[in-house]
Amino acid sequence: MKPIRSFLFIPGNKASWIEKSVTSGADALILDLEDSVPPSEKATARSIVASKIAWLAEKRQRVYVRINRSPYLYDYEDLMAVTKPGLEGIGISKPNGCEDVDTASSMIAEAEMRNGLPIGGIKIMPLLETARALQFAYEIACRPRVPAIVGATARNADVARSLGYIWSADGRESLYFKSRVVMAARAAGKYPIGGLWQQVHDLEGLAESSRRDRALGMSGELVLHPTNVPIVNKTYTPSPEDVAYYQGMIDALEAAETAGRASVVYEGEHVDIAHVKTAREVIELARSLESALN
Amino acid sequence: MKPIRSFLFIPGNKASWIEKSVTSGADALILDLEDSVPPSEKATARSIVASKIAWLAEKRQRVYVRINRSPYLYDYEDLMAVTKPGLEGIGISKPNGCEDVDTASSMIAEAEMRNGLPIGGIKIMPLLETARALQFAYEIACRPRVPAIVGATARNADVARSLGYIWSADGRESLYFKSRVVMAARAAGKYPIGGLWQQVHDLEGLAESSRRDRALGMSGELVLHPTNVPIVNKTYTPSPEDVAYYQGMIDALEAAETAGRASVVYEGEHVDIAHVKTAREVIELARSLESALN
Amino acid sequence: MKPIRSFLFIPGNKASWIEKSVTSGADALILDLEDSVPPSEKATARSIVASKIAWLAEKRQRVYVRINRSPYLYDYEDLMAVTKPGLEGIGISKPNGCEDVDTASSMIAEAEMRNGLPIGGIKIMPLLETARALQFAYEIACRPRVPAIVGATARNADVARSLGYIWSADGRESLYFKSRVVMAARAAGKYPIGGLWQQVHDLEGLAESSRRDRALGMSGELVLHPTNVPIVNKTYTPSPEDVAYYQGMIDALEAAETAGRASVVYEGEHVDIAHVKTAREVIELARSLESALN
Amino acid sequence: MKPIRSFLFIPGNKASWIEKSVTSGADALILDLEDSVPPSEKATARSIVASKIAWLAEKRQRVYVRINRSPYLYDYEDLMAVTKPGLEGIGISKPNGCEDVDTASSMIAEAEMRNGLPIGGIKIMPLLETARALQFAYEIACRPRVPAIVGATARNADVARSLGYIWSADGRESLYFKSRVVMAARAAGKYPIGGLWQQVHDLEGLAESSRRDRALGMSGELVLHPTNVPIVNKTYTPSPEDVAYYQGMIDALEAAETAGRASVVYEGEHVDIAHVKTAREVIELARSLESALN
Amino acid sequence: MKPIRSFLFIPGNKASWIEKSVTSGADALILDLEDSVPPSEKATARSIVASKIAWLAEKRQRVYVRINRSPYLYDYEDLMAVTKPGLEGIGISKPNGCEDVDTASSMIAEAEMRNGLPIGGIKIMPLLETARALQFAYEIACRPRVPAIVGATARNADVARSLGYIWSADGRESLYFKSRVVMAARAAGKYPIGGLWQQVHDLEGLAESSRRDRALGMSGELVLHPTNVPIVNKTYTPSPEDVAYYQGMIDALEAAETAGRASVVYEGEHVDIAHVKTAREVIELARSLESALN
Amino acid sequence: MKPIRSFLFIPGNKASWIEKSVTSGADALILDLEDSVPPSEKATARSIVASKIAWLAEKRQRVYVRINRSPYLYDYEDLMAVTKPGLEGIGISKPNGCEDVDTASSMIAEAEMRNGLPIGGIKIMPLLETARALQFAYEIACRPRVPAIVGATARNADVARSLGYIWSADGRESLYFKSRVVMAARAAGKYPIGGLWQQVHDLEGLAESSRRDRALGMSGELVLHPTNVPIVNKTYTPSPEDVAYYQGMIDALEAAETAGRASVVYEGEHVDIAHVKTAREVIELARSLESALN
């Protein structure tokens, strides 16, 4: 799967917001049927979302839907309604562990069969919002339908309540579980997704928070507001300075190899083939993002 | 089990200290038969502790006893002597892993049977003081007799020696294992217990250390001196300002819901039903602690 | 196994560097056949390294060899060539998990058998450079041939690429996995090895980086340049001030015990038998390192 | 849970058969919505079954319902319809492993919540009809909702197809998996259920088949026809001769103990307290079945 | 993978036997480099086998090679020599558990890479000839390269020595492990392979032995002599009588369904859709084997 | 550990029986403190047994003691009394799983320490008499103190009650768990021990029962009466006919190898190096038992 830098949440009951979101620049949308929809509009939201998927796919907009759950089960009717051509995946909130992901996977297979889709095509993006899901992050990340796991933090939100921590700007209290999500995802060959900045109008705070997640190894993050998308996209895109730095590294090692050496000191640091592999990956990522824009 | 903010250690050979401790305000006492008792007073301590349990229970003071262990086994005679009506649990130090907790559990069942107590009633509070116990923190936390696990740090003490780290005030070296204990406990539905402040006369240092543990998600901590109890209790009790803040949040979302919205920006942050669940838990905790005092 | 404070890498194709390295003071050498050797000199390096092992062993220099690997297998010819009397162990880079360590172990057993060495004598030191190896750090550390596991970090190198993080001087991005390696190794009764400082000419930076790894609980680290050896050795050797501090602690508790107490406040901190066990270990380590020098 | 000697299957679309079944003497009924109901009558069967549960419960008839499944999921509508007061449990066919049992358990919890039943009260009886379910028989038996697991065999039916065996009267081909189901169930403290005799008019064959299952350790079995119920009940009820034999054993050991011995030769065999525990269990079972009849 | 009824072993040093074997009717050949080749001819056998693979593939003969192993490792040179286009898989003898299968898989990947074959294409057929391999039969069967596992028995051969049993014609001593191999293979979606009849000239004994393995659920077996091939093939091919019986069953249930029933008594037994699924599988197998012949 | 063909039980309260037992020919004695001792003589038995161990060891009689257990714990006082020089191991009855074996191991280490024995020297022989212990037979067999596991069956005894089976002479009901114990023990490199014949005066029945266990792969068995010892010893000792047969096989293959072949038909069966390894093991066993007698 191609990486996703920005997942933009949109309340499922807001048809016009969904339509406008295709211009947001978000790599993927998450049409939300859950906490951002008032109870009285759940049914409306479900049918709005179901009706918009094909249109969004036509616009080449990648789309996920976050479904509701009771204390015991993900919402069967939600799943039946939105498992349609054009949907990339389902976002599931607050799984209690691998069992919930497996159950969701079986329910989605049922929906795929009933709705005539190929079995196994719809992805699951689990939001690891309970302590137990975080404890089993690696096992969850290994599930075949799961291309990415989310380790997000926000003051007073679900993860904070489940772990009992107190949110801070420097994130000392979330360093462990965010790092754990990064390692679990990477170990399983999947993407680690960070966030979640809920002071949506503080864009400098967002940029700083986003840089911190990127530095830990996240490959993208959840976003609550369209204005936040470009800032997040920028964080997860190699800058021209990055590209120049890494190209220089490649050139330096090539020169060294011509001279019969396997390593070189480049900008003050020992560099060998291991570093050049990293350099090539960064440049390749920069190129693929650029071509996606054109 | 009701949460315990402060576990106060008292050397088991000090009968008068035990008696005075009921006025300390500690949520629970740990009568110690182990490292705070000199070898020559082990037998005395055992009989003092055994004789005080009923009296403490009568005073409605929750009581744990920390027993001795050889390199191979927890102390059988200690267990037989103190497993009596009124005891809430046994503190076990330096388990090497789940096997030691299981063995302790079997020994306690034997003591319960021999002493006429219901089987399974006495709890085990493991002090995760070896690297291997910390590695298996989650598995230990899942054991049925275990209501809480302890992830404490102190300069030069058992955990420091087992992991080989050097203690610092900012706790960089213990962030991983304390966070691990928080997640393991919460994932198993148990309480994570922090501490341990051994500069017992530096109360400001204690307050700071305690705030840091609380911020990570600890629900209480070990305490070495009666003067330390009120400071720790305060850390783990929601303040009136907290209660007001969260009540405001609840009110704000209710207003938003009346207006047909599922979220609102409250004091600069996106807030929805997820946050309000947290708010309700904090207010509920504040009320239950208040009523416990009256 | 005796602890190793400094593992000095030497490119295997540099015969004279290998010879000079015995005066470096490194506790162990790692003769490298992998990334520090240019492709065109791989065969030469293999025979140089094979020819130097006995000579180094005669000089009582502990020796490891890092072998090559393809995407699928460690290099069979490397192993057959260097598994010789005098070799202490094989360094294996980028294992993908336990399976790779088990496979390496079987291949080494084959080499031991073919080359007439006792089966099981050659050690394996895995460099945990992939996310999956770090995820399974404990399981890897439990393997019988493994006396130590390496959790090293360096800007743009293999671990950074596998986890996707961005290296920083303060190491926020590597705190999780370094702490994880420390706990995993200690839980398995093995040594955790840190590093890797690649700004080889910045000796102050090295000293700071080394102190940080030591504080986390590392017992030694990888070193890229002979000038870095003494600095690293110093970090992992108790200083005379340390020895004096701990001797004072032992004396203070002994005095307390004579007075019938099991604890004492020493330099402002509660201290009991747990701390004195640590004190004795530090003093014992200092003595063993001293005697090794004489 | 009290043991069930006979589980009688009744097609869910046969209202009159259901009514008559209360006189069959079966310890429990399994109202079937699955393979014994023609596709065209599935909806009818569901509503007949849903309507009969309360009436059967009033007659003190224990009731299970076997629901349908697609290749991916148990039937959600079946579950919602039949999870009603009076239902003891759900029979699930052809689970592919623990995941299917966990998913069924979550779906039943949802049905309990929606239908106002206490959560966790409805049991699950899995029919281990796939090779993978049999491979994981113990893990399935450990699930909390599961009071019994079924290891049944029949010529050409689901288990035979999944394992690929050829049914025979002496059951050489099913000895392994039936014994495995017995051990798995007993190890988990649950009941092993055998059967399934599909030559329903050959009552002698049934008696022999039933005796063989009982001898392996089964505690009851599935039954396809009301005429088969008394034969099966008899097999799983201790006979008067059994009771006399075991009472004699108890008396013999008591006499020996009076004479200061701990064992005795009773009817040619060494007998001690271990055997007398068995004797007491058999007599207790005989009494409880008798009192259930009166 | 298509099922294989007969795997015919041929000593790798017998070039002419290999050539003749294409007329044997064996579904697959196993060219043996191991126990059927005298030590002095190991090198010759390796090159003969390597030279025949392409020719056999041209004749559309499926080919496996059984390689040698030391106590520690499968033979690297054997693997490099025979991993060539036309080879279907490698037979590995006496694995000690999953680790050996994983190691073999890595070595084969190396051979595939060096010899220009697609990675992962060559299969592994493990002969479960040690007690530990049988203990982990399911885990071995789950490995991706493994399409089939072998649970064979023979008087005094490797399995008998490892488990310590005494071979008998009725196979009481091998019933457990053969049944275990059947369940493990089927649970993993793989083929269970039986045998091994070493009284090669007693063809009646072979027919009986073969029927017993087939009845347990084996899908094919190992064969030591070309004369044994047709007998084994016949055992694992549905007979015309089988086909007629199952076609009658299908017809009977169709008639019942037309009459509004979901089950019928066919030749004295209760039969429903479950049995008809089996009937269809048997008829489909018969057809596919027939068309393979034409 | 050398194999033990016969373990003879002797009630611990019978001092004279213990003394006479050294002439029984039993490879090892099990002095019983448990079910063969009347409650009123438990204390006496403990001191008799404790007092006889050294004397038996002097006579070079291998000795085990079976200790008592409550529902929760093995008997601490028993262990402290009998863990003395000369004791080979402790027999533990009715473990509920690995936890009980681990607990017994810790208790024995404590007893070793208190009684001045080297830690880890005393063995544990678990009697797998509960369904759960049989379910985890392999995991139990892997424990380091365990040299052998017991899978015994007897009419109405502990295993029969736990699994719920009905004993028969042909042992259909115990074939699964006896085979399971053989595989588990052999897979862990330990000895499988069978038995238990409680019709102690029916020596022909014993011989038949013993042959059946031997054929399954057991290496010895439990014995209740001294007259049963020679019969059991004979079963587990290769006969002169066996030795002659296997020597003939070795000779035949050697002749074949001289003639350039790797296999031969010996007494009607294909035989190769695999069979000759078995032949050598049998002859070696015969020799070691013979030399033990002289």
Coordinates of C-alpha atoms in Angstrom, one line a residue, chain D residues 11-274:
Chain D
P11 CA -35.4 -29.4 12.7
G12 CA -36.5 -25.9 13.5
N13 CA -39.1 -25.8 10.9
K14 CA -41.2 -28.6 12.5
A15 CA -43.3 -26.9 15.1
S16 CA -45.1 -30.1 16.1
W17 CA -41.9 -32.1 16.5
I18 CA -40.6 -29.4 18.8
E19 CA -43.7 -29.7 20.9
K20 CA -43.6 -33.4 21.1
S21 CA -39.9 -33.4 22.0
V22 CA -40.5 -32.5 25.6
T23 CA -41.7 -36.0 26.2
S24 CA -38.6 -37.5 24.6
G25 CA -36.6 -37.6 27.8
A26 CA -33.7 -35.8 26.2
D27 CA -31.7 -33.8 28.7
A28 CA -31.5 -31.0 26.2
L29 CA -32.9 -30.1 22.8
I30 CA -31.1 -28.6 19.9
L31 CA -33.5 -26.7 17.8
D32 CA -31.8 -26.7 14.4
L33 CA -31.8 -23.8 12.0
E34 CA -29.0 -25.2 9.9
D35 CA -28.5 -28.3 7.9
S36 CA -31.8 -30.1 8.8
V37 CA -33.9 -27.1 7.5
P38 CA -34.4 -26.7 3.7
P39 CA -33.2 -23.4 2.3
S40 CA -36.7 -22.4 1.5
E41 CA -37.9 -22.7 5.1
K42 CA -35.0 -20.9 6.9
A43 CA -37.1 -17.9 7.7
T44 CA -40.0 -19.9 8.9
A45 CA -37.8 -22.0 11.1
R46 CA -36.2 -19.0 12.7
S47 CA -39.6 -17.6 13.8
I48 CA -40.9 -21.0 14.9
V49 CA -37.8 -21.6 17.0
A50 CA -37.9 -18.0 18.4
S51 CA -41.5 -18.5 19.4
K52 CA -41.1 -21.9 21.1
I53 CA -38.2 -21.1 23.5
A54 CA -40.2 -19.6 26.3
W55 CA -42.8 -22.4 26.2
L56 CA -40.0 -25.1 26.4
A57 CA -38.4 -23.3 29.3
E58 CA -41.7 -23.3 31.1
K59 CA -41.8 -27.0 30.7
R60 CA -38.3 -27.1 32.2
Q61 CA -36.8 -28.4 29.0
R62 CA -33.2 -27.2 28.5
V63 CA -32.9 -25.7 25.0
Y64 CA -30.1 -24.9 22.6
V65 CA -30.4 -23.5 19.1
R66 CA -28.0 -24.3 16.3
I67 CA -27.7 -21.3 14.0
N68 CA -26.6 -20.9 10.4
R69 CA -23.3 -19.7 9.2
S70 CA -21.9 -18.4 5.9
P71 CA -18.3 -19.2 5.0
Y72 CA -17.4 -16.1 7.0
L73 CA -19.8 -15.4 9.8
Y74 CA -22.4 -16.9 12.0
D75 CA -25.9 -15.7 11.2
Y76 CA -26.6 -12.3 12.8
E77 CA -30.3 -12.4 12.2
D78 CA -30.6 -15.9 13.7
L79 CA -28.8 -14.8 16.8
M80 CA -30.9 -11.7 17.3
A81 CA -34.1 -13.7 16.9
V82 CA -33.4 -16.6 19.3
T83 CA -31.3 -14.9 22.1
K84 CA -34.3 -14.8 24.4
P85 CA -35.1 -15.7 28.0
G86 CA -35.3 -19.5 28.4
L87 CA -32.5 -20.2 25.9
E88 CA -29.6 -22.1 27.5
G89 CA -27.1 -21.8 24.7
I90 CA -26.2 -21.6 21.0
G91 CA -24.8 -24.5 19.1
I92 CA -22.2 -23.4 16.5
S93 CA -21.2 -25.6 13.7
K94 CA -17.9 -25.9 11.8
P95 CA -15.9 -23.2 13.6
N96 CA -12.5 -22.8 12.0
G97 CA -10.8 -22.2 15.3
C98 CA -10.8 -20.0 18.4
E99 CA -11.4 -16.8 16.4
D100 CA -14.8 -18.1 15.3
V101 CA -15.8 -18.9 18.9
D102 CA -14.7 -15.4 20.0
T103 CA -16.6 -13.8 17.2
A104 CA -19.7 -15.8 18.1
S105 CA -19.3 -14.8 21.7
S106 CA -19.2 -11.1 20.8
M107 CA -22.2 -11.4 18.6
I108 CA -24.1 -13.1 21.4
A109 CA -23.1 -10.4 23.8
E110 CA -24.6 -7.9 21.4
A111 CA -27.8 -9.9 21.1
E112 CA -28.0 -10.2 24.9
M113 CA -27.6 -6.5 25.3
R114 CA -30.1 -5.6 22.6
N115 CA -32.6 -8.2 23.9
G116 CA -32.2 -7.2 27.5
L117 CA -30.5 -10.3 28.8
P118 CA -27.6 -10.4 31.3
I119 CA -24.3 -10.3 29.4
G120 CA -22.5 -13.7 29.4
G121 CA -25.4 -15.9 30.3
I122 CA -26.0 -17.6 27.0
K123 CA -23.6 -20.6 26.5
I124 CA -21.9 -21.7 23.3
M125 CA -21.6 -25.3 22.4
P126 CA -19.1 -25.6 19.5
L127 CA -19.3 -28.6 17.2
L128 CA -15.7 -29.3 16.4
E129 CA -16.3 -30.3 12.8
T130 CA -13.2 -28.9 11.1
A131 CA -9.6 -30.2 11.4
R132 CA -8.5 -26.8 12.7
A133 CA -11.1 -26.6 15.4
L134 CA -10.1 -30.1 16.5
Q135 CA -6.4 -29.0 16.5
F136 CA -7.4 -26.2 18.9
A137 CA -9.9 -28.2 21.0
Y138 CA -8.3 -27.3 24.3
E139 CA -8.1 -23.6 23.6
I140 CA -11.7 -23.6 22.4
A141 CA -12.8 -25.5 25.5
C142 CA -11.1 -22.9 27.7
R143 CA -13.4 -20.1 26.4
P144 CA -15.6 -18.9 29.2
R145 CA -19.0 -19.3 27.4
V146 CA -18.2 -22.8 26.4
P147 CA -19.5 -25.5 28.9
A148 CA -19.0 -28.4 26.5
I149 CA -17.3 -29.3 23.2
V150 CA -18.5 -31.8 20.7
G151 CA -16.3 -34.4 19.1
A152 CA -18.7 -36.4 16.9
T153 CA -18.2 -38.6 14.0
A154 CA -20.4 -39.9 11.2
R155 CA -19.9 -41.5 7.8
N156 CA -19.4 -38.8 5.1
A157 CA -20.4 -35.9 7.4
D158 CA -18.4 -32.7 8.1
V159 CA -15.6 -34.0 10.2
A160 CA -15.0 -36.9 7.9
R161 CA -14.7 -34.5 5.0
S162 CA -12.4 -32.1 6.8
L163 CA -10.0 -34.8 8.1
G164 CA -10.4 -36.9 5.0
Y165 CA -11.1 -40.2 6.9
I166 CA -13.3 -43.1 6.0
W167 CA -15.8 -44.0 8.7
S168 CA -15.8 -47.5 10.2
A169 CA -17.9 -49.2 12.9
D170 CA -14.9 -49.8 15.1
G171 CA -13.9 -46.2 14.9
R172 CA -10.1 -46.7 14.4
E173 CA -10.1 -43.5 12.3
S174 CA -11.8 -41.4 14.9
L175 CA -10.1 -42.7 18.1
Y176 CA -7.5 -39.9 18.0
F177 CA -9.8 -37.0 17.7
K178 CA -12.5 -38.3 20.1
S179 CA -9.8 -39.0 22.7
R180 CA -8.4 -35.5 22.0
V181 CA -11.8 -33.9 22.6
V182 CA -12.2 -35.9 25.9
M183 CA -8.8 -34.7 27.2
A184 CA -9.2 -31.1 26.0
A185 CA -12.7 -30.8 27.6
R186 CA -11.7 -32.4 30.9
A187 CA -8.4 -30.4 31.1
A188 CA -10.5 -27.3 30.8
G189 CA -13.1 -28.5 33.3
K190 CA -15.8 -28.8 30.6
Y191 CA -17.9 -31.7 29.2
P192 CA -16.9 -33.8 26.2
I193 CA -19.9 -34.7 24.0
G194 CA -19.8 -37.5 21.5
G195 CA -22.0 -39.2 18.9
L196 CA -23.3 -39.1 16.2
W197 CA -25.2 -42.2 15.2
Q198 CA -26.9 -41.6 11.9
Q199 CA -28.2 -45.1 11.2
V200 CA -31.1 -44.0 13.4
H201 CA -33.1 -47.1 13.1
D202 CA -30.3 -49.5 14.1
L203 CA -30.7 -49.3 17.9
E204 CA -28.3 -52.0 18.7
G205 CA -25.6 -50.3 16.7
L206 CA -26.4 -47.1 18.6
A207 CA -26.1 -48.9 21.9
E208 CA -22.7 -50.2 20.9
S209 CA -21.5 -46.9 19.5
S210 CA -22.7 -45.1 22.6
R211 CA -20.9 -47.5 24.9
R212 CA -17.7 -46.9 23.0
D213 CA -18.0 -43.1 23.4
R214 CA -18.8 -43.5 27.1
A215 CA -15.8 -45.7 27.6
L216 CA -13.5 -43.1 26.1
G217 CA -14.7 -40.6 28.7
M218 CA -17.6 -38.8 26.9
S219 CA -20.2 -37.4 29.2
G220 CA -23.1 -37.4 26.8
E221 CA -23.8 -37.3 23.1
L222 CA -25.8 -35.8 20.2
V223 CA -28.9 -37.7 19.1
L224 CA -30.8 -37.5 15.8
H225 CA -34.0 -39.3 16.6
P226 CA -36.3 -39.4 19.7
T227 CA -36.2 -43.2 19.7
N228 CA -32.5 -42.9 20.3
V229 CA -32.8 -40.9 23.5
P230 CA -33.5 -43.6 26.1
I231 CA -30.6 -45.8 24.8
V232 CA -28.2 -42.9 25.1
N233 CA -29.5 -41.9 28.5
K234 CA -29.0 -45.4 29.8
T235 CA -25.4 -45.5 28.6
Y236 CA -24.5 -42.4 30.6
T237 CA -26.4 -43.4 33.8
P238 CA -24.6 -45.6 36.3
S239 CA -26.5 -48.9 36.5
P240 CA -27.7 -50.5 39.8
E241 CA -24.8 -53.0 39.4
D242 CA -22.3 -50.2 39.1
V243 CA -23.7 -48.6 42.2
A244 CA -23.5 -51.8 44.1
Y245 CA -19.9 -52.5 42.9
Y246 CA -18.7 -49.1 44.0
Q247 CA -20.5 -49.2 47.3
G248 CA -18.8 -52.5 47.9
M249 CA -15.4 -50.8 47.2
I250 CA -16.1 -48.0 49.6
D251 CA -17.1 -50.5 52.3
A252 CA -14.0 -52.6 51.6
L253 CA -11.6 -49.7 52.0
E254 CA -13.3 -48.5 55.1
A255 CA -12.9 -51.9 56.6
A256 CA -9.2 -51.9 55.6
E257 CA -8.7 -48.5 57.1
T258 CA -10.2 -49.6 60.4
A259 CA -7.7 -52.4 60.3
G260 CA -4.9 -49.8 59.9
R261 CA -4.3 -50.3 56.2
A262 CA -4.5 -47.8 53.3
S263 CA -5.3 -50.2 50.6
V264 CA -7.0 -53.5 49.9
V265 CA -7.5 -56.0 47.1
Y266 CA -11.1 -55.7 46.1
E267 CA -12.4 -58.1 43.4
G268 CA -8.9 -58.9 42.4
E269 CA -7.5 -55.4 42.2
H270 CA -5.4 -53.1 44.4
V271 CA -7.7 -50.3 45.6
D272 CA -6.9 -47.3 47.7
I273 CA -8.3 -43.8 48.4
A274 CA -7.8 -42.8 44.8

